[in-house]
Coordinates of C-alpha atoms in Angstrom, one line a residue:
Chain A
M10 CA 12.5 -10.9 -9.9
R11 CA 16.3 -10.2 -10.5
E12 CA 19.1 -10.3 -7.9
L13 CA 17.8 -7.2 -5.7
P14 CA 20.5 -4.9 -3.9
G15 CA 21.1 -6.1 0.1
V16 CA 21.1 -2.6 1.5
V17 CA 18.7 1.2 0.5
S18 CA 19.8 4.1 1.6
I19 CA 16.9 5.4 2.3
R20 CA 17.2 9.8 3.2
E21 CA 14.0 11.0 5.4
V22 CA 12.5 14.0 3.8
G23 CA 9.8 14.1 6.3
P24 CA 10.9 17.0 8.2
R25 CA 11.6 19.2 5.1
D26 CA 9.5 18.5 2.0
G27 CA 6.5 17.0 4.3
L28 CA 6.9 19.9 6.8
Q29 CA 6.6 22.7 3.7
N30 CA 3.7 21.0 2.8
E31 CA 1.4 20.8 5.8
E32 CA 0.2 23.8 8.3
P33 CA 2.8 25.1 9.5
I34 CA 3.5 24.1 13.0
P35 CA 5.6 25.3 15.7
T36 CA 9.9 25.9 15.9
E37 CA 9.4 22.9 19.4
A38 CA 7.3 20.2 17.5
K39 CA 9.6 20.7 14.2
V40 CA 12.7 19.4 16.6
R41 CA 11.3 17.6 18.7
L42 CA 10.2 15.2 15.4
L43 CA 14.1 15.7 13.9
D44 CA 15.3 14.5 17.0
A45 CA 13.0 11.0 17.3
L46 CA 14.3 10.8 13.1
S47 CA 17.3 10.8 14.2
R48 CA 17.8 8.0 16.4
T49 CA 15.6 6.0 14.4
G50 CA 19.0 4.7 12.6
V51 CA 17.9 6.5 9.1
R52 CA 21.7 7.3 8.0
R53 CA 20.5 10.3 6.2
I54 CA 17.7 14.0 6.6
E55 CA 16.6 15.9 4.2
A56 CA 16.5 18.8 7.6
V57 CA 15.1 21.5 5.9
S58 CA 14.8 23.8 3.8
F59 CA 16.6 28.0 3.4
V60 CA 13.9 30.2 1.6
H61 CA 11.8 33.1 1.6
P62 CA 9.7 33.5 4.4
K63 CA 6.8 35.1 2.1
A64 CA 7.8 32.0 -0.4
I65 CA 7.2 29.1 2.3
P66 CA 6.7 30.3 6.2
Q67 CA 6.6 26.5 7.0
M68 CA 10.5 27.0 7.2
A69 CA 10.5 30.3 8.7
D70 CA 12.8 29.1 11.4
A71 CA 14.9 26.6 9.9
D72 CA 18.0 28.8 11.1
E73 CA 16.7 27.7 14.7
V74 CA 15.4 24.7 14.7
W75 CA 18.5 23.2 13.1
Q76 CA 20.4 25.0 15.9
R77 CA 18.2 23.5 18.4
A78 CA 18.5 20.4 17.4
T79 CA 20.3 17.0 18.1
K80 CA 23.1 16.3 15.2
V81 CA 23.7 12.5 16.0
D82 CA 26.8 10.9 14.6
G83 CA 26.4 9.1 12.0
V84 CA 23.5 10.9 10.2
R85 CA 24.1 13.0 7.1
Y86 CA 21.9 16.2 7.4
S87 CA 21.1 17.6 3.9
A88 CA 19.3 21.0 3.4
L89 CA 17.3 22.5 0.2
V90 CA 18.1 25.7 -1.3
P91 CA 16.8 28.0 -3.7
N92 CA 19.4 30.6 -5.1
T93 CA 22.5 31.6 -3.2
R94 CA 20.7 33.7 -0.8
G95 CA 19.0 30.3 0.6
A96 CA 23.0 28.8 -0.4
Q97 CA 25.0 31.6 2.0
R98 CA 22.9 30.9 4.4
A99 CA 22.3 27.0 4.8
L100 CA 26.9 26.7 4.4
A101 CA 26.9 29.7 7.1
A102 CA 24.2 27.1 8.9
G103 CA 27.1 24.6 8.5
F104 CA 25.8 22.7 6.4
T105 CA 27.8 20.1 3.7
E106 CA 24.7 18.3 1.2
I107 CA 22.8 20.8 -0.3
E108 CA 20.1 20.2 -2.7
V109 CA 19.2 22.4 -5.4
V110 CA 16.4 22.2 -7.8
V111 CA 15.4 22.5 -11.6
S112 CA 12.2 20.9 -13.3
A113 CA 11.8 19.1 -16.2
S114 CA 9.1 20.7 -17.8
D115 CA 9.8 23.7 -18.7
T116 CA 6.3 25.1 -17.9
H117 CA 6.2 23.5 -14.8
N118 CA 9.9 25.5 -13.9
R119 CA 8.5 29.0 -15.5
R120 CA 5.2 28.4 -12.7
N121 CA 8.0 27.2 -10.0
V122 CA 11.3 30.1 -10.0
N123 CA 9.6 32.2 -13.2
R124 CA 12.2 31.4 -15.5
S125 CA 13.0 28.5 -18.5
T126 CA 15.0 24.6 -17.2
A127 CA 17.8 26.4 -19.7
E128 CA 18.3 29.3 -16.8
S129 CA 17.9 27.8 -13.9
L130 CA 20.9 24.8 -15.0
D131 CA 22.4 28.4 -15.2
D132 CA 22.2 29.6 -12.6
I133 CA 22.7 26.0 -11.0
A134 CA 25.8 25.3 -12.1
E135 CA 27.2 28.9 -10.5
L136 CA 25.9 27.4 -7.3
I137 CA 27.5 24.0 -8.1
D138 CA 30.3 26.2 -8.4
M139 CA 29.9 28.4 -5.2
L140 CA 28.6 25.1 -3.0
H141 CA 31.8 23.0 -3.8
G142 CA 34.2 26.4 -3.1
A143 CA 33.0 26.5 0.3
G144 CA 33.3 22.4 0.5
A145 CA 30.4 21.2 0.9
Q146 CA 28.1 19.4 -2.3
A147 CA 25.6 20.2 -4.4
E148 CA 23.0 17.1 -5.1
V149 CA 20.4 18.3 -8.4
I150 CA 16.7 17.3 -7.9
I151 CA 14.8 17.5 -11.0
A152 CA 11.1 18.2 -10.6
T153 CA 8.8 16.2 -13.2
S154 CA 11.3 13.8 -14.0
F155 CA 8.1 11.3 -14.1
G156 CA 5.1 13.9 -16.4
C157 CA 4.2 17.2 -15.4
P158 CA 1.2 18.1 -14.4
Y159 CA 0.9 21.4 -17.1
E160 CA 2.5 19.3 -19.7
G161 CA 1.7 15.4 -19.2
D162 CA 4.9 13.1 -20.1
I163 CA 7.6 14.2 -20.1
D164 CA 10.2 13.2 -22.4
P165 CA 13.2 10.6 -20.8
T166 CA 15.6 12.0 -22.8
R167 CA 15.5 15.5 -22.0
V168 CA 15.3 14.6 -17.9
A169 CA 18.7 12.7 -18.9
A170 CA 20.0 15.3 -21.0
I171 CA 19.8 17.5 -18.1
V172 CA 21.3 15.2 -16.3
E173 CA 24.4 15.2 -18.8
R174 CA 24.6 18.9 -17.9
V175 CA 24.5 18.6 -14.7
V176 CA 27.1 16.2 -14.5
A177 CA 29.3 18.0 -16.3
D178 CA 28.4 21.6 -14.4
G179 CA 29.4 19.0 -11.4
A180 CA 26.7 17.8 -9.0
D181 CA 27.6 15.6 -6.7
R182 CA 24.5 13.5 -7.2
V183 CA 20.9 13.8 -9.2
A184 CA 17.6 12.9 -7.3
F185 CA 14.4 12.5 -9.2
G186 CA 11.6 13.8 -8.4
D187 CA 7.9 12.4 -9.2
T188 CA 6.0 15.8 -7.9
T189 CA 3.2 15.1 -8.4
G190 CA 3.1 11.0 -8.3
M191 CA 3.0 10.3 -12.0
G192 CA 5.2 8.2 -12.1
T193 CA 4.6 4.0 -12.7
P194 CA 6.8 0.9 -12.9
R195 CA 7.2 1.9 -17.0
R196 CA 7.4 5.4 -16.4
V197 CA 10.8 4.5 -14.0
R198 CA 12.2 1.8 -16.5
D199 CA 11.8 4.6 -19.2
L200 CA 13.4 7.0 -17.5
L201 CA 16.5 4.9 -16.0
T202 CA 17.2 2.8 -19.4
A203 CA 17.9 6.3 -20.8
V204 CA 19.5 7.9 -18.3
R205 CA 21.6 4.1 -18.3
D206 CA 21.8 5.2 -22.4
R207 CA 23.7 8.4 -21.8
N208 CA 26.3 6.9 -19.4
A209 CA 26.1 9.4 -17.0
D210 CA 28.1 8.4 -14.4
I211 CA 26.6 10.0 -10.9
P212 CA 25.0 8.7 -7.8
V213 CA 20.9 8.1 -8.5
L214 CA 18.0 9.1 -6.1
L215 CA 14.3 8.3 -6.6
H216 CA 12.0 10.7 -4.5
F217 CA 8.6 8.8 -5.3
H218 CA 4.8 10.1 -3.8
N219 CA 1.8 7.7 -3.7
T220 CA -0.4 10.3 -5.3
R221 CA -2.1 7.1 -7.1
G222 CA -1.0 4.0 -5.4
T223 CA 2.1 3.0 -7.1
A224 CA 5.1 4.5 -5.1
L225 CA 6.2 1.4 -4.0
A226 CA 5.7 -0.6 -6.9
N227 CA 8.1 2.0 -8.4
L228 CA 10.8 1.8 -5.6
L229 CA 10.2 -2.3 -6.8
T230 CA 11.2 -1.1 -10.5
A231 CA 13.9 0.6 -9.1
L232 CA 15.6 -1.5 -7.3
E233 CA 15.4 -4.3 -10.3
F234 CA 17.2 -1.2 -11.6
G235 CA 20.2 -1.3 -9.0
V236 CA 19.1 1.6 -7.7
T237 CA 19.5 2.4 -3.9
E238 CA 19.1 5.4 -2.7
F239 CA 15.1 6.6 -1.9
D240 CA 13.5 9.8 -0.2
A241 CA 11.3 9.2 1.6
S242 CA 8.5 11.3 4.4
V243 CA 7.9 9.8 7.3
G244 CA 4.3 9.2 8.4
G245 CA 3.4 10.8 4.1
L246 CA 4.3 13.7 5.4
G247 CA 3.4 16.4 3.1
G248 CA 0.2 16.6 1.7
C249 CA -0.2 17.6 -2.5
P250 CA -1.7 20.5 -2.7
Y251 CA -3.4 19.9 -5.5
A252 CA -5.4 17.2 -4.7
P253 CA -6.6 17.9 -1.4
G254 CA -6.4 15.0 0.4
A255 CA -4.5 12.7 -1.9
S256 CA -1.2 11.8 -0.4
G257 CA 1.8 12.3 -1.1
N258 CA 5.1 11.7 -0.3
L259 CA 6.0 7.5 -0.4
A260 CA 5.9 7.4 3.9
T261 CA 8.8 6.5 5.7
E262 CA 8.1 2.9 7.1
E263 CA 5.7 1.4 4.7
A264 CA 9.5 1.5 2.4
V265 CA 11.2 0.0 5.3
H266 CA 8.5 -2.6 5.7
M267 CA 8.7 -3.7 2.5
L268 CA 12.4 -3.6 2.0
H269 CA 12.7 -5.2 5.5
D270 CA 10.8 -8.2 4.7
M271 CA 12.5 -8.4 1.7
G272 CA 15.4 -9.0 3.8
I273 CA 17.4 -5.5 1.7
D274 CA 18.9 -3.4 5.1
T275 CA 18.0 0.2 5.5
G276 CA 20.2 0.1 8.8
I277 CA 16.9 1.6 10.1
D278 CA 14.8 0.5 13.1
L279 CA 10.7 0.0 12.0
D280 CA 9.8 0.5 15.4
A281 CA 11.5 3.6 16.4
L282 CA 10.2 5.2 13.1
I283 CA 6.3 4.3 13.7
D284 CA 7.1 5.7 16.8
A285 CA 8.7 9.0 14.5
A286 CA 5.2 8.4 12.3
K287 CA 2.6 8.9 15.1
L288 CA 4.7 11.5 16.9
A289 CA 4.8 13.3 13.1
E290 CA 0.5 12.4 13.3
D291 CA 0.1 14.2 16.9
L292 CA 2.2 17.3 15.5
T293 CA 0.4 18.3 13.2
A294 CA -3.0 17.3 14.1
R295 CA -3.5 15.8 10.7
R296 CA -4.7 11.5 10.5
L297 CA -1.2 11.0 7.6
P298 CA -1.8 8.5 5.3
S299 CA 1.0 5.8 5.8
G300 CA -0.8 2.5 6.0
V301 CA 2.4 0.5 8.2
L302 CA 1.8 3.4 10.7
R303 CA -2.7 2.5 10.5
A304 CA -2.2 -0.9 10.8
G305 CA 1.0 -2.0 11.9
P306 CA 3.6 -4.0 10.7
R307 CA 2.4 -7.3 8.5
T308 CA 4.5 -8.6 11.4
A309 CA 1.9 -7.6 14.6
L310 CA -0.1 -10.0 15.2
T311 CA -3.8 -9.7 16.3
P312 CA -4.5 -11.5 19.6
L313 CA -6.8 -14.1 20.7
P314 CA -9.1 -13.6 22.9
Chain B
M9 CA 11.4 -5.3 -16.1
R10 CA 10.6 -8.7 -17.3
E11 CA 8.6 -9.3 -20.6
L12 CA 5.1 -9.2 -18.9
P13 CA 1.4 -10.7 -19.8
G14 CA -0.5 -8.1 -22.6
V15 CA -3.8 -8.8 -21.0
V16 CA -4.7 -8.5 -18.0
S17 CA -8.0 -10.4 -16.7
I18 CA -9.5 -8.0 -13.3
R19 CA -12.0 -9.5 -11.2
E20 CA -14.4 -7.0 -9.9
V21 CA -14.6 -7.6 -6.2
G22 CA -16.9 -4.8 -4.5
P23 CA -20.2 -5.8 -5.2
R24 CA -19.6 -8.4 -3.8
D25 CA -16.7 -8.2 -0.6
G26 CA -16.3 -4.3 -0.7
L27 CA -20.0 -4.4 0.2
Q28 CA -20.1 -7.3 2.5
N29 CA -16.9 -5.2 4.4
E30 CA -19.3 -1.4 4.5
E31 CA -22.0 -0.9 6.5
P32 CA -24.7 -1.9 4.7
I33 CA -26.8 -0.1 2.0
P34 CA -30.0 0.0 0.2
T35 CA -30.7 -3.2 -2.6
E36 CA -31.9 -0.2 -5.7
A37 CA -27.9 1.2 -4.3
K38 CA -26.4 -2.3 -5.0
V39 CA -27.9 -2.6 -8.7
R40 CA -27.4 1.1 -9.0
L41 CA -23.7 -0.4 -8.1
L42 CA -23.7 -3.2 -10.3
D43 CA -24.6 -1.9 -13.8
A44 CA -22.7 0.7 -13.6
L45 CA -19.9 -1.1 -13.4
S46 CA -21.0 -4.2 -15.7
R47 CA -21.0 -1.0 -18.4
T48 CA -16.8 -0.3 -17.6
G49 CA -16.1 -3.0 -19.5
V50 CA -14.8 -5.3 -17.3
R51 CA -15.1 -9.2 -17.7
R52 CA -15.3 -10.8 -13.7
I53 CA -18.1 -9.8 -11.6
E54 CA -17.9 -11.0 -8.3
A55 CA -21.9 -10.0 -7.9
V56 CA -22.8 -11.8 -4.7
S57 CA -22.3 -14.0 -1.9
F58 CA -25.0 -17.0 -0.7
V59 CA -25.1 -16.2 2.9
H60 CA -26.7 -16.8 6.7
P61 CA -28.7 -12.6 7.0
K62 CA -27.3 -13.2 10.1
A63 CA -24.6 -14.0 9.8
I64 CA -24.3 -11.3 7.2
P65 CA -26.3 -8.2 6.6
Q66 CA -25.3 -6.7 3.9
M67 CA -25.8 -9.7 2.3
A68 CA -29.2 -10.5 3.2
D69 CA -30.9 -9.2 0.5
A70 CA -29.0 -11.0 -2.5
D71 CA -31.5 -12.6 -4.4
E72 CA -33.0 -9.7 -5.2
V73 CA -29.5 -7.7 -5.9
W74 CA -28.8 -10.5 -8.2
Q75 CA -32.5 -11.0 -9.9
R76 CA -33.2 -7.1 -10.6
A77 CA -29.6 -6.5 -12.0
T78 CA -28.9 -6.0 -15.8
K79 CA -26.3 -8.4 -16.8
V80 CA -24.1 -7.9 -19.5
D81 CA -23.3 -10.0 -22.6
G82 CA -20.0 -11.1 -22.1
V83 CA -19.0 -10.1 -19.0
R84 CA -18.5 -12.9 -16.4
Y85 CA -20.4 -12.8 -13.3
S86 CA -19.6 -15.1 -10.1
A87 CA -20.9 -16.2 -6.5
L88 CA -19.5 -16.5 -3.2
V89 CA -21.2 -19.5 -0.7
P90 CA -19.9 -20.4 2.6
N91 CA -21.5 -24.0 2.0
T92 CA -24.0 -26.2 0.4
R93 CA -27.7 -23.9 1.2
G94 CA -25.6 -21.6 -0.7
A95 CA -24.4 -23.4 -3.6
Q96 CA -28.0 -24.4 -4.0
R97 CA -29.3 -20.8 -4.2
A98 CA -26.3 -20.0 -6.4
L99 CA -27.3 -22.7 -8.8
A100 CA -30.7 -21.8 -8.9
A101 CA -30.4 -18.1 -8.7
G102 CA -28.6 -19.3 -12.1
F103 CA -24.8 -18.7 -11.2
T104 CA -22.6 -20.9 -12.9
E105 CA -19.2 -20.3 -11.8
I106 CA -19.1 -20.3 -8.2
E107 CA -16.4 -19.5 -6.0
V108 CA -15.6 -21.3 -2.0
V109 CA -13.4 -20.4 0.8
V110 CA -10.5 -22.5 3.1
S111 CA -8.1 -20.0 5.3
A112 CA -4.7 -21.6 4.6
S113 CA -3.8 -21.5 8.7
D114 CA -5.7 -23.3 11.1
T115 CA -6.6 -21.3 13.6
H116 CA -7.8 -18.1 10.9
N117 CA -10.3 -21.4 9.8
R118 CA -11.6 -21.9 12.7
R119 CA -12.2 -18.9 13.9
N120 CA -14.2 -18.3 10.6
V121 CA -16.0 -21.4 10.4
N122 CA -15.6 -23.5 13.4
R123 CA -13.2 -26.9 11.7
S124 CA -9.8 -27.0 10.9
T125 CA -8.5 -26.7 7.8
A126 CA -8.4 -30.1 6.5
E127 CA -11.6 -30.5 7.4
S128 CA -13.4 -27.2 6.1
L129 CA -11.3 -29.2 2.4
D130 CA -13.1 -32.1 3.2
D131 CA -16.7 -30.3 2.9
I132 CA -15.1 -28.6 -0.4
A133 CA -13.8 -31.6 -2.2
E134 CA -18.4 -32.9 -1.8
L135 CA -19.5 -29.0 -2.9
I136 CA -17.2 -29.6 -5.7
D137 CA -18.7 -32.2 -6.5
M138 CA -22.3 -30.7 -6.3
L139 CA -21.7 -27.5 -7.6
H140 CA -19.6 -29.7 -11.4
G141 CA -23.0 -31.9 -11.0
A142 CA -25.6 -29.4 -11.7
G143 CA -22.9 -28.1 -14.5
A144 CA -21.0 -24.8 -13.1
Q145 CA -17.9 -24.1 -11.8
A146 CA -16.2 -24.4 -8.6
E147 CA -13.7 -21.7 -7.4
V148 CA -11.4 -22.3 -4.2
I149 CA -10.6 -19.3 -3.0
I150 CA -7.0 -19.5 -0.3
A151 CA -7.4 -17.3 2.2
T152 CA -4.4 -16.0 5.0
S153 CA -2.1 -17.1 1.7
F154 CA 0.2 -14.1 2.6
G155 CA 0.2 -14.7 6.5
C156 CA -2.1 -14.7 9.0
P157 CA -3.1 -12.3 11.0
Y158 CA -2.8 -15.0 14.5
E159 CA -0.5 -17.4 13.4
G160 CA 1.8 -15.4 11.2
D161 CA 3.4 -16.3 8.5
I162 CA 1.8 -19.3 6.4
D163 CA 4.4 -21.5 4.8
P164 CA 4.4 -21.9 1.7
T165 CA 4.7 -25.1 1.0
R166 CA 1.0 -25.4 2.5
V167 CA -0.5 -23.4 0.6
A168 CA 0.3 -25.0 -2.1
A169 CA -0.5 -28.9 -0.5
I170 CA -3.6 -26.8 -0.3
V171 CA -3.8 -26.2 -4.3
E172 CA -2.2 -30.0 -4.8
R173 CA -5.7 -31.3 -2.8
V174 CA -7.9 -28.0 -4.2
V175 CA -6.4 -29.7 -8.1
A176 CA -7.2 -33.1 -6.7
D177 CA -11.1 -32.4 -5.9
G178 CA -11.0 -30.9 -9.9
A179 CA -11.2 -27.3 -8.6
D180 CA -11.4 -25.3 -11.7
R181 CA -9.4 -23.0 -10.2
V182 CA -7.8 -21.6 -6.9
A183 CA -7.4 -17.7 -5.7
F184 CA -5.0 -17.2 -3.0
G185 CA -5.9 -13.8 -0.8
D186 CA -3.9 -11.8 1.0
T187 CA -6.7 -11.4 3.3
T188 CA -5.0 -9.0 5.8
G189 CA -3.2 -6.7 3.0
M190 CA -0.3 -9.1 4.7
G191 CA 2.0 -10.1 1.2
T192 CA 4.7 -8.2 0.3
P193 CA 6.8 -9.3 -3.2
R194 CA 8.9 -11.4 -1.3
R195 CA 5.9 -12.9 -0.3
V196 CA 3.8 -13.1 -3.8
R197 CA 7.6 -14.5 -5.1
D198 CA 7.7 -17.1 -2.2
L199 CA 4.4 -18.7 -2.8
L200 CA 4.0 -18.3 -6.8
T201 CA 7.9 -20.8 -6.4
A202 CA 6.2 -23.0 -4.0
V203 CA 3.5 -23.6 -6.2
R204 CA 5.4 -23.7 -9.6
D205 CA 7.3 -26.5 -7.8
R206 CA 4.3 -28.1 -6.8
N207 CA 3.3 -28.5 -11.4
A208 CA -0.5 -27.3 -9.8
D209 CA -2.2 -27.1 -13.5
I210 CA -5.0 -24.6 -12.9
P211 CA -6.1 -21.4 -13.3
V212 CA -4.5 -18.8 -10.1
L213 CA -5.6 -16.2 -9.1
L214 CA -4.7 -13.4 -6.8
H215 CA -6.4 -11.2 -4.7
F216 CA -5.0 -8.1 -3.2
H217 CA -5.5 -6.1 0.5
N218 CA -3.3 -2.9 0.4
T219 CA -3.2 -2.0 3.9
R220 CA 0.8 -1.5 3.7
G221 CA 1.0 -0.4 1.0
T222 CA 2.1 -3.4 -1.5
A223 CA -1.0 -4.1 -4.0
L224 CA 0.5 -2.6 -6.9
A225 CA 4.3 -3.7 -5.7
N226 CA 2.3 -7.2 -5.5
L227 CA 0.8 -6.8 -8.3
L228 CA 3.9 -5.8 -10.5
T229 CA 6.0 -9.2 -8.5
A230 CA 3.0 -11.5 -10.1
L231 CA 3.3 -10.1 -13.2
E232 CA 6.4 -11.2 -13.1
F233 CA 5.5 -14.6 -12.7
G234 CA 3.1 -14.8 -15.6
V235 CA -0.6 -14.2 -13.2
T236 CA -2.8 -13.0 -15.3
E237 CA -5.2 -12.9 -13.7
F238 CA -6.2 -10.6 -10.1
D239 CA -9.3 -9.0 -8.3
A240 CA -9.9 -6.0 -7.7
S241 CA -12.8 -3.9 -5.7
V242 CA -13.9 -0.5 -6.6
G243 CA -12.5 2.6 -5.3
G244 CA -10.8 0.2 -2.5
L245 CA -14.3 -1.1 -1.3
G246 CA -14.3 -3.0 1.5
G247 CA -12.9 -1.4 5.1
C248 CA -10.1 -4.0 6.8
P249 CA -12.6 -4.8 10.0
Y250 CA -10.1 -5.8 12.4
A251 CA -8.0 -2.4 12.2
P252 CA -10.6 0.6 12.1
G253 CA -9.6 3.5 9.1
A254 CA -7.0 1.2 6.8
S255 CA -7.7 0.2 3.5
G256 CA -8.7 -3.1 2.4
N257 CA -8.9 -4.3 -1.1
L258 CA -6.8 -3.0 -3.8
A259 CA -8.6 -0.2 -6.1
T260 CA -9.5 -1.2 -9.1
E261 CA -8.9 1.9 -11.1
E262 CA -5.7 1.6 -9.2
A263 CA -4.4 -1.2 -11.0
V264 CA -6.0 -0.6 -14.9
H265 CA -3.7 2.7 -14.1
M266 CA -1.2 0.9 -13.8
L267 CA -2.0 -1.9 -16.0
H268 CA -2.4 1.0 -18.7
D269 CA 0.3 2.6 -17.9
M270 CA 2.6 -0.2 -18.6
G271 CA 0.6 -0.9 -22.0
I272 CA -1.5 -4.1 -20.2
D273 CA -5.0 -4.0 -22.2
T274 CA -7.4 -4.4 -19.5
G275 CA -10.6 -4.0 -21.8
I276 CA -12.1 -1.2 -18.8
D277 CA -12.4 1.7 -19.6
L278 CA -10.8 3.1 -16.4
D279 CA -13.0 6.9 -17.0
A280 CA -15.7 4.6 -16.9
L281 CA -14.4 2.4 -13.7
I282 CA -14.0 6.3 -11.8
D283 CA -17.3 7.5 -12.8
A284 CA -18.1 3.6 -10.9
A285 CA -16.1 4.7 -7.5
K286 CA -17.3 7.5 -7.7
L287 CA -21.2 6.5 -7.7
A288 CA -19.4 3.3 -4.9
E289 CA -18.4 6.5 -2.5
D290 CA -21.5 8.9 -3.3
L291 CA -23.4 5.4 -1.8
T292 CA -21.7 4.5 0.6
A293 CA -21.4 8.2 1.7
R294 CA -17.1 7.5 3.1
R295 CA -13.8 8.4 1.6
L296 CA -12.7 5.5 -0.5
P297 CA -9.1 5.3 0.1
S298 CA -8.2 4.5 -3.8
G299 CA -5.8 7.3 -5.4
V300 CA -7.2 6.7 -8.6
L301 CA -10.1 8.5 -7.1
R302 CA -9.0 11.3 -5.3
A303 CA -6.6 12.3 -8.0
G304 CA -7.3 11.0 -11.4
P305 CA -5.5 9.8 -13.3
R306 CA -2.2 10.8 -14.8
T307 CA -3.7 11.8 -18.2
A308 CA -5.4 14.4 -16.1
L309 CA -4.1 17.4 -16.4
T310 CA -3.4 20.9 -14.7
P311 CA -4.7 23.7 -16.6
L312 CA -2.8 26.5 -17.0
P313 CA -4.5 29.9 -15.2

């Protein structure tokens, strides 16, 4: 094993990416989950998205959730927006870290927003300018970075070219989304190599799904490449709509559990995180896919009779 | 990523380790599963165990299952035995690859067989002689190699000393069992380093559980150490009795899916294996934990409407 980073920064995405892909829950429940997560020691939380309520009813109360949530010092909160209107709402709500999405797959991008990848990149260039003008940072999330459910493999050089483009347009960071869990250690290696070959000088964040069991193997591979920023979702919140019953997002507590055992600091209190995962399970009334939530950490011993 | 092996040998343990930890199913069903697996291209199958029917009713019909199963050329079948009586039955049934178990944790070993690890090792030395005398090979499985649910961490040098002992006693191969899913990449690295430091010259096989989501990350770590033999269980058959609902064995199709995408050959037809996993799910009438069974391989694209 290569020398691995000593510290990893986890962004908790359960309140947004997780809940957006679950049955809607009440505003009060969203605030409770957000507040519980803010007290785990996690330093970054994707709190809400500002999207059209008809498109995503799960986020219709984003303004109210955010207003009522307790903002904890030292935690960076971010919001996702699909367009200028969403960006205006996010800025008005006080967010200074804002995410926008484009899909590396043209087909996937057209299915999502009825525009080509190139057209969306033009929109994003304008959004970045607008956000910077308002004093906010802009992160570009590149969906289907490790494969597209319609097109199959996505050429890593295509993804790297998108990175180059958004860097030129002033993006502050870039995230690679494994939208439908097609990532494997090989795909992670190929993508990170392609990005590195372009010398793209920008912070990189990886967002894995555990659809096919590879999330932690992918994370381990990325660590070996020196990546230190990862998304994860408490309890594994966020199903995989196209494959009912499949697990979606990497569970935060599974990531933290493995990282801590490897001596890698996250700043997160694993016990508090597991409590938040239990709360997420109660609030969604759904059995969440996290193994560490089910079995507890490896340090939780079985008492002898 | 370091240079990884080009070929990996998977031993399918669903028919024995898997079914032994599920509700009993009919003899006919066991034969069907075994036959389906024999046709996947897998080259090693742990077929049955010869144990006392009162202790493990799931294996009470081991002789009949084995008699009725179609033995496929090129597939190596093995059986697990707990003692001399079991070994006699396995030899009489025609097995030439036989596994015996000892736990690295003294507490775990006493709870299992009411003997200390050292006492069991003495028994195993005699068993190895007996098996060799009958022309069979003996594999020693070291349970709780990555941690014990009662004792916690197991010192890797203790496990390495057990390896040294069984090598001296003539064991033909050794397997490290992650009995309750306490393995992480760090534990795999520590154990394999300790074993290598002893210069134990013996084939090594790793047996991971996915209880806490780490199975494929562990496998990846072991590959980087040059390990090329792994157990896995079709569909992830084999629950985790002490933690109801938790996933147990690493699913064979999740391992094969990741390995093949990394360009590592297993000789297994992934589609045939997924069909066998579907059969396992039907026969056990239980939703199995395998992601690749649920979602299909990453190459299975979603048709556009």
